[in-house]
Short mmCIF file of C-alpha atoms in Angstrom, two decimals:
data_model
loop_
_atom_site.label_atom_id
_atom_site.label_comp_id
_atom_site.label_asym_id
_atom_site.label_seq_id
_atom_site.Cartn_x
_atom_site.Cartn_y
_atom_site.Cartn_z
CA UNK A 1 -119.04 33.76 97.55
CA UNK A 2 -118.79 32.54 94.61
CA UNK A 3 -116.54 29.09 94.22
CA UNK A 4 -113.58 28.73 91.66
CA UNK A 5 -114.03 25.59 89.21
CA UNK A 6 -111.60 22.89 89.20
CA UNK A 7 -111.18 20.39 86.50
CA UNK A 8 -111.39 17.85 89.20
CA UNK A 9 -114.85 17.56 89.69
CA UNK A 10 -116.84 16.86 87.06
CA UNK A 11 -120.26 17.58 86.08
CA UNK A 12 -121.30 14.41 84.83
CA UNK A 13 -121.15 10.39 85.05
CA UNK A 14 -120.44 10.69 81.25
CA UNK A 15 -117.34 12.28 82.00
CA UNK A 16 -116.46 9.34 84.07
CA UNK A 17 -116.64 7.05 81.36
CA UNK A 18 -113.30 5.19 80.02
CA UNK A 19 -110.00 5.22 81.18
CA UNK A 20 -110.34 1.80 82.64
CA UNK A 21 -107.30 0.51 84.17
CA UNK A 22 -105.25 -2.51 83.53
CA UNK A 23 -104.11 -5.32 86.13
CA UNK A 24 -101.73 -7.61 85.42
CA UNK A 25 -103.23 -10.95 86.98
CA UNK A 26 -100.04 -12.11 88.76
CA UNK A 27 -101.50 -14.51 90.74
CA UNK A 28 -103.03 -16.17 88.55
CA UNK A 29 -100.42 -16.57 85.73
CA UNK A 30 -98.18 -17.85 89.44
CA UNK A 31 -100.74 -20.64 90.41
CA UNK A 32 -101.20 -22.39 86.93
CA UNK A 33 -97.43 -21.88 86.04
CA UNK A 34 -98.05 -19.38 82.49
CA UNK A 35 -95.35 -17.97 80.86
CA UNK A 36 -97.32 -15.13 79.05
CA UNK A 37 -98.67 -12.47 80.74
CA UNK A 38 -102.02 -11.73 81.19
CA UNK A 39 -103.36 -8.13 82.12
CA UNK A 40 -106.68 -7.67 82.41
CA UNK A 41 -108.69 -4.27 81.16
CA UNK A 42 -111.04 -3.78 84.24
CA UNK A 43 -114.44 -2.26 82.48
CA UNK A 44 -116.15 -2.36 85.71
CA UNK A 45 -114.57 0.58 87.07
CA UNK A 46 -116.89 2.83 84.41
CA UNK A 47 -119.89 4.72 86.51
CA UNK A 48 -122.33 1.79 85.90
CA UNK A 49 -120.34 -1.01 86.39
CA UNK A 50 -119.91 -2.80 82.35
CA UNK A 51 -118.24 -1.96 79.20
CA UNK A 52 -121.34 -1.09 78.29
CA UNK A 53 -121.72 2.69 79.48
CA UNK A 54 -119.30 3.34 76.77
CA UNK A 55 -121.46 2.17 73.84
CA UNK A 56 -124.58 3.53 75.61
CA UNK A 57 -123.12 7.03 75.88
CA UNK A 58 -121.67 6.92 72.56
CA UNK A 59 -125.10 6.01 70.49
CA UNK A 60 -127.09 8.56 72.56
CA UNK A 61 -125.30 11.14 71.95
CA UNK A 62 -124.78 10.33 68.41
CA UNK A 63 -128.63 10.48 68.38
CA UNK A 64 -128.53 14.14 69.86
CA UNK A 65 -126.39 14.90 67.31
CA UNK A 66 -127.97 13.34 64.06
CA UNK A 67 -131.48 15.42 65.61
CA UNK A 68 -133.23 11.86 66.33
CA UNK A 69 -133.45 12.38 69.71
CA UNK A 70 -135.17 15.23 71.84
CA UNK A 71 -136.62 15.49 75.46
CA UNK A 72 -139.94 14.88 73.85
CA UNK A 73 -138.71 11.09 72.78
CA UNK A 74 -138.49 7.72 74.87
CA UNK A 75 -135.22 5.88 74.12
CA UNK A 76 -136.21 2.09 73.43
CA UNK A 77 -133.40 -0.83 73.61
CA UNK A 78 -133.56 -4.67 73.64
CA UNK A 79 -130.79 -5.97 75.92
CA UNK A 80 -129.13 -8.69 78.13
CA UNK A 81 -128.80 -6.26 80.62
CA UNK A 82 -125.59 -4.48 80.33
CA UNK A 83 -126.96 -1.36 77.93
CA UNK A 84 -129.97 -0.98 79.25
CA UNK A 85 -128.07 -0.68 83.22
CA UNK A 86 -126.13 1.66 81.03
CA UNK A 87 -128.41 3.50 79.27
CA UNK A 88 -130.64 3.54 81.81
CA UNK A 89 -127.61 6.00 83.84
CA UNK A 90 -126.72 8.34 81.19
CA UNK A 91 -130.55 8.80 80.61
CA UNK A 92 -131.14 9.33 84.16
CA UNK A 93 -128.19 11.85 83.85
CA UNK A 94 -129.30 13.53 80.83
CA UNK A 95 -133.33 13.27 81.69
CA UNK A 96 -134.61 11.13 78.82
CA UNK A 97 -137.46 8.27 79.76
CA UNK A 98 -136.30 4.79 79.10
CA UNK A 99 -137.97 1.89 78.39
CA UNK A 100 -135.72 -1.55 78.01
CA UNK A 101 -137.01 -5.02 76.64
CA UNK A 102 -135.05 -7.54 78.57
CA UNK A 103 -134.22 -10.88 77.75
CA UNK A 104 -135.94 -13.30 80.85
CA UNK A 105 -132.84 -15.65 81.58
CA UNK A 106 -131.09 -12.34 83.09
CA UNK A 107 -129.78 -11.95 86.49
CA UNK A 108 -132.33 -10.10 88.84
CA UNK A 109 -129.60 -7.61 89.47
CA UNK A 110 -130.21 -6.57 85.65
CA UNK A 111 -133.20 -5.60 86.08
CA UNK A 112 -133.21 -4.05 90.00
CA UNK A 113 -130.85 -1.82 88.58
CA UNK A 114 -132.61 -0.41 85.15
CA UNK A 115 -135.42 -0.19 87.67
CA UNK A 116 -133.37 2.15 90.19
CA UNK A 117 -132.42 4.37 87.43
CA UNK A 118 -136.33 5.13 86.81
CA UNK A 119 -136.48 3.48 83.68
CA UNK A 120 -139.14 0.77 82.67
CA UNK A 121 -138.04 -2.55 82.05
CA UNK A 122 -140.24 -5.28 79.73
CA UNK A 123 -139.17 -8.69 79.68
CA UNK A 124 -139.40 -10.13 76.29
CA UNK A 125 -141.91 -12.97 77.51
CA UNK A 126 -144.40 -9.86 78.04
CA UNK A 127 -144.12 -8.76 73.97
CA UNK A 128 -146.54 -10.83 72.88
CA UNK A 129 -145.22 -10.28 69.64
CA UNK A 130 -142.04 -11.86 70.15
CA UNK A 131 -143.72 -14.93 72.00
CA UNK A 132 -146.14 -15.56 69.03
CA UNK A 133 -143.16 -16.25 66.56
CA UNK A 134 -140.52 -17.82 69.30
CA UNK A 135 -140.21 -21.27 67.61
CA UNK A 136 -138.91 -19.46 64.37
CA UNK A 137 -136.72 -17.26 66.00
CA UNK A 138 -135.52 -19.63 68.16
CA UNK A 139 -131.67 -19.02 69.26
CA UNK A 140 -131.96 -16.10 66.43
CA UNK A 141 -131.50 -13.20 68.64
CA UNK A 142 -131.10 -10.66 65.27
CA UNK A 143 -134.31 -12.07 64.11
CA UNK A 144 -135.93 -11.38 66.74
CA UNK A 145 -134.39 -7.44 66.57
CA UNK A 146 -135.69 -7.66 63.76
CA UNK A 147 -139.51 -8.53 64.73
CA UNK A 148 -139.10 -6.51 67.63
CA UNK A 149 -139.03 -3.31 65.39
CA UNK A 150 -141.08 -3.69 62.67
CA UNK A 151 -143.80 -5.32 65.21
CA UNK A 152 -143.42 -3.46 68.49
CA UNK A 153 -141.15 -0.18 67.81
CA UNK A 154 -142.48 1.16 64.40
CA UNK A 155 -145.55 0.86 66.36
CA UNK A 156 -145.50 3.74 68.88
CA UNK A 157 -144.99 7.03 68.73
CA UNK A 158 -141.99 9.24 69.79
CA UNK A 159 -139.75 6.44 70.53
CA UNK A 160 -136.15 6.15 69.22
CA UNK A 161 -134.53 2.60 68.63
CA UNK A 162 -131.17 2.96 69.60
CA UNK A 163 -130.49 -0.75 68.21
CA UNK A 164 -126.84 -1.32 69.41
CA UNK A 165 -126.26 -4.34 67.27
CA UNK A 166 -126.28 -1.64 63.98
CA UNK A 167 -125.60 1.27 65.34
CA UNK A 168 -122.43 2.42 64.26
CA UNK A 169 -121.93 4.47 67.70
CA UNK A 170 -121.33 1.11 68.92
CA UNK A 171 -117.79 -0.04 67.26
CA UNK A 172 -116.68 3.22 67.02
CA UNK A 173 -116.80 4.04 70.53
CA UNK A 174 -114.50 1.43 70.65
CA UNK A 175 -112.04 2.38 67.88
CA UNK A 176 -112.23 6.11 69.66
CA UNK A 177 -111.27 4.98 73.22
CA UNK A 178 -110.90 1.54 74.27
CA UNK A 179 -108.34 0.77 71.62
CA UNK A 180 -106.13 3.67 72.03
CA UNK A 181 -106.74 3.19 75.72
CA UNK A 182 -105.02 -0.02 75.47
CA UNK A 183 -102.39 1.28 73.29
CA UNK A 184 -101.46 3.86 75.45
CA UNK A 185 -101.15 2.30 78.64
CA UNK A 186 -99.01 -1.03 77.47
CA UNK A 187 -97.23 1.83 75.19
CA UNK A 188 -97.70 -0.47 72.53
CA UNK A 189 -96.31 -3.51 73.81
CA UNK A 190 -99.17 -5.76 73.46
CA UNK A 191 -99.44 -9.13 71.52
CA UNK A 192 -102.91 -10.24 71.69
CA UNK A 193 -106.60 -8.80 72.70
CA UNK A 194 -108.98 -11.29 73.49
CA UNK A 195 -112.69 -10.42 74.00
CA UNK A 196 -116.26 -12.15 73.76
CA UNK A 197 -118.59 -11.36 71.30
CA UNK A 198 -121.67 -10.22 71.66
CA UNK A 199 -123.38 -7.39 69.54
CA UNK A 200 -119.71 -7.35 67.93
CA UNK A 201 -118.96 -4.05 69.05
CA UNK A 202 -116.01 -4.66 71.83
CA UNK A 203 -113.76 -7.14 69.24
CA UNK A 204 -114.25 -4.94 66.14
CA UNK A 205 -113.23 -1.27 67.75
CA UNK A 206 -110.43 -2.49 69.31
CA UNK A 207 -109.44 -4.89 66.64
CA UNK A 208 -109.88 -2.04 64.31
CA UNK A 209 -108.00 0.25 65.94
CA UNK A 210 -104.89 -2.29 67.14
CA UNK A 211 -104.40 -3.45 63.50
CA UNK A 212 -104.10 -0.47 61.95
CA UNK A 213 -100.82 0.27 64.83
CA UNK A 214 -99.60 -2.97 64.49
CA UNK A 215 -101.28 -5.44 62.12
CA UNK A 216 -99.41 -8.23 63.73
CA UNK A 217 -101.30 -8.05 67.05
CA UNK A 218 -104.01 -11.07 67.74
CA UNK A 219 -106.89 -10.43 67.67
CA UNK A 220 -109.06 -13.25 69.48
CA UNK A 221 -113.05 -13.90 69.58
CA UNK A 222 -114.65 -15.83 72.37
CA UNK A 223 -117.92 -17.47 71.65
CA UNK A 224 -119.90 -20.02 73.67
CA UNK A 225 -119.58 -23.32 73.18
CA UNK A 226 -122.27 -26.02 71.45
CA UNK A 227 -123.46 -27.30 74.80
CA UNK A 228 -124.13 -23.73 76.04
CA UNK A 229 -126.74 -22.77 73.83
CA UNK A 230 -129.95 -22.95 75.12
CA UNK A 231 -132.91 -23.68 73.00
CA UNK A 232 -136.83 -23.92 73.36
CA UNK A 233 -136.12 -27.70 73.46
CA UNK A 234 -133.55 -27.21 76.41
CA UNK A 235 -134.27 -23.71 77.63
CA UNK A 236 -132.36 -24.25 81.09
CA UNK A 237 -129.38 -24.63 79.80
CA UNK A 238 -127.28 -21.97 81.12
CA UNK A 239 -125.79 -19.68 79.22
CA UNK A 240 -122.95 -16.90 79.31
CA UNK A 241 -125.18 -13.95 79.70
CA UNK A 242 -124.65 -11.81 76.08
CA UNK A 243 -122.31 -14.14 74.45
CA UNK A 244 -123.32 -15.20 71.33
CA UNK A 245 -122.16 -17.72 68.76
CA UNK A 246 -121.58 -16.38 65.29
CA UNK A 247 -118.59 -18.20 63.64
CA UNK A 248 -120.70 -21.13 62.36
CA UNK A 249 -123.85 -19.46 61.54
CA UNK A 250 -125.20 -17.82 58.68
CA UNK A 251 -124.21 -13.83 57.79
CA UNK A 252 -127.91 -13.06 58.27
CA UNK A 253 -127.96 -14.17 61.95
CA UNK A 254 -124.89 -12.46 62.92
CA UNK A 255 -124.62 -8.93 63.81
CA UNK A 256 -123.59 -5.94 61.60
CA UNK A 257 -121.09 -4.87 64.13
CA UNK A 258 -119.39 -8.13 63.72
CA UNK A 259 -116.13 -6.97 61.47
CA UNK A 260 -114.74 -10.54 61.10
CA UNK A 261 -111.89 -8.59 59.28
CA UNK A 262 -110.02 -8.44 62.48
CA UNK A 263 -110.81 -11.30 63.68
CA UNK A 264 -107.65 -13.57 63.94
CA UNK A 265 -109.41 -16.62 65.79
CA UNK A 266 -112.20 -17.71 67.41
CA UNK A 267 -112.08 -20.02 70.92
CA UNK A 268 -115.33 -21.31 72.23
CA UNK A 269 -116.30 -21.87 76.09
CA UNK A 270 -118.54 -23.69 78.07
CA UNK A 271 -120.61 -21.71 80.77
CA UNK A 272 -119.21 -23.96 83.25
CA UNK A 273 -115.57 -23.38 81.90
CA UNK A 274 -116.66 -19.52 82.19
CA UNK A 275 -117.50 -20.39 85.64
CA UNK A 276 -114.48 -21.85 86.45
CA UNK A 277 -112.18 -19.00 85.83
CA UNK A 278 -114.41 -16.27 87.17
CA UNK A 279 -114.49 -17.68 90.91
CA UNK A 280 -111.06 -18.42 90.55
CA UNK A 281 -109.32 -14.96 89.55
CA UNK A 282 -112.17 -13.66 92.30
CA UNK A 283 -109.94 -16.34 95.06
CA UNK A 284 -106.53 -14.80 93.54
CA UNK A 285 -106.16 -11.80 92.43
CA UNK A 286 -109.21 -10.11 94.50
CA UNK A 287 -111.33 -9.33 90.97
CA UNK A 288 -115.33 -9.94 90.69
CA UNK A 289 -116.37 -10.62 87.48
CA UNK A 290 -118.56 -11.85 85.80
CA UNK A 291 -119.46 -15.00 83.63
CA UNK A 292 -118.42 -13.30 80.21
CA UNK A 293 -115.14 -12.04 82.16
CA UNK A 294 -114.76 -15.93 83.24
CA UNK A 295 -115.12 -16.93 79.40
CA UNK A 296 -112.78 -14.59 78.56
CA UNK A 297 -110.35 -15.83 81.24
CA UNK A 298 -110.47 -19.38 79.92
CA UNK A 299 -110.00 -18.52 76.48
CA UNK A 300 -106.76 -16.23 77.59
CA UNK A 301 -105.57 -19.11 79.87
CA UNK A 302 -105.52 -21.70 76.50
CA UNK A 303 -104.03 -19.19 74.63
CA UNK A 304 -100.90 -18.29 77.43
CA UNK A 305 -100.34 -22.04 77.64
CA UNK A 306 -99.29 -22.14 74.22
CA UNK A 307 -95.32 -22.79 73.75
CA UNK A 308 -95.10 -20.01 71.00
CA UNK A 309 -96.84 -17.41 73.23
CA UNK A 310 -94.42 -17.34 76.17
CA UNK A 311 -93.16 -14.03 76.85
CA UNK A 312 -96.00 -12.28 75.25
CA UNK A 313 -98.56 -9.85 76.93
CA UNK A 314 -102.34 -11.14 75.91
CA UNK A 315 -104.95 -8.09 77.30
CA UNK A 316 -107.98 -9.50 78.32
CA UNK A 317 -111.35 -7.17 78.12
CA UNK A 318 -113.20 -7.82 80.99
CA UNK A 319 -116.56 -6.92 80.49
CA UNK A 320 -118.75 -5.94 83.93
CA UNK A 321 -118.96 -6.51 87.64
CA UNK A 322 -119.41 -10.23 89.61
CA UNK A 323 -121.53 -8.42 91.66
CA UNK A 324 -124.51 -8.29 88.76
CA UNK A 325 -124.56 -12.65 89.21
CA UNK A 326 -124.83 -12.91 93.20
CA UNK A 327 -128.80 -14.20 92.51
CA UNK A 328 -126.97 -16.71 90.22
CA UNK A 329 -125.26 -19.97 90.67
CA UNK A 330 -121.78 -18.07 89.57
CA UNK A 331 -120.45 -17.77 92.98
CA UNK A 332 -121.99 -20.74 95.01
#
């Protein structure tokens, strides 16, 4: 007997990608008294938990596409966790090896997970490449891309560097979905996007694609703040896990993917602030997030309290699942 297909069920976790949904955090915007309204874009509801299976799925299969990548190649990425736990699915999915260079201050969540997917994980303090220049590179994470490829990737053979802070898979994954995602579903009643900054991926698809509907929409970059930076002078300082500072550094260390274009302001946050606001909309409105989520929260919280913002509708992109910090101090 032979079974009739139904559109349904699908045939695989790529197809399960996007389409995030968006909560309006009411209990929040009740218990601190906000007159804007703050709806939150839930990424953790993609197959692998983070806002990252987009950008993973879009920059593999842009490598299928552009012939750089075969069954006979290992997909290599440097991460914070995020798109390599992402990666690491839609290889499983699509049977590619993996191998994923992980920074060390990670949750061990990050890296149980790569690991369940059957991909290898390498922390960076195991490239002794990377540890023989550290001082130099120190708090320069795109210097340190740029090491890791000349010194460890252009090294082996039948490897493809995805390298998600260039690859243009990355912002435009965003521009393709997330953005008209968010357009759709507020039917174009939105005001302001606010969203961290990492690779510069998130801020600069959406932004991209909001401006060109409505130029007039804010477009809002979060960024850690100075005493959240951790250093080889003060390397326990925590940090929000694949935040990164860029409005006060120089072009060089800042992403590609970074359009500052749309860019409207920047807010920074403390890890502690980040904290804060992550246990709390956990207590209120029943969401686990993370510490970039919590960042992202504050930021949005300043930003509703602002007399000229009442009555408008700020989106929040909330990056990946509380459930990847449990080992961490986030929810103690």
């Amino acid at each position: 007997m032979s079974l009739v297909s139904t559109k349904a069920i699908k045939t695989s976790i790529i197809q399960l990608i996007g389409n995030t949904p968006l909560l309006q955090l009411v209990n929040l915007e009740k218990q601190l008294g906000l007159q804007a309204e703050i709806v939150a874009k839930l990424e953790y509801f993609n197959p692998a938990n983070s806002i990252k299976d987009r950008v993973a799925a879009s920059m593999i299969e842009q490598a299928e596409k552009n012939g750089d990548l075969t069954k006979e190649h290992t997909i290599v990425e440097t991460t914070s966790g995020n798109t390599g736990i992402g990666l690491a699915a839609i290889a499983a999915a699509k049977g590619y090896k993996l191998k994923v260079y992980i920074q060390d201050n990670v949750s061990e969540e990050r890296t149980k997970v790569i690991k369940a997917y059957g991909a290898e994980v390498i922390p960076f303090s195991e490239v002794p490449e990377l540890a023989a220049v550290a001082e130099e590179i120190d708090g320069d994470f795109v210097a340190a891309i740029n090491i890791f490829k000349k010194e460890v990737v252009d090294k082996q053979e039948n490897v493809v560097f995805l390298n998600q802070l260039n690859n243009q898979g990355n912002p435009q994954v965003h521009f393709d979905t997330t953005g008209p995602e968010i357009w759709r579903d507020t039917d174009g009643q939105v005001d302001i996007v606010i969203a961290s900054v990492g690779t510069g991926g998130t801020i600069s698809g959406i932004g991209g694609f909001l401006k060109e509907k409505n130029p007039n929409i804010q477009i809002i970059a979060v960024e850690p703040g100075l005493n959240s930076i951790a250093s080889i002078e003060e390397p326990e300082i925590p940090e929000i896990t694949g935040v990164h500072r860029f409005s006060d550094i120089e072009d060089e260390r800042v992403p590609d993917n970074v359009n500052r274009s749309v860019i409207d302001e920047v807010i920074s946050v403390e890890t502690e602030q980040a904290n804060q606001y992550a246990r709390l909309v956990a207590r209120l409105d029943g969401i686990l997030v993370g510490t970039s989520s919590g960042g992202i929260l504050s930021a949005a919280i300043e930003v509703a309290k602002r007399s000229e913002n009442e009555g408008k509708r700020i989106v929040v992109i909330l990056p990946d699942t509380g459930l990847r910090y449990l080992s961490t101090d986030l929810f103690n």
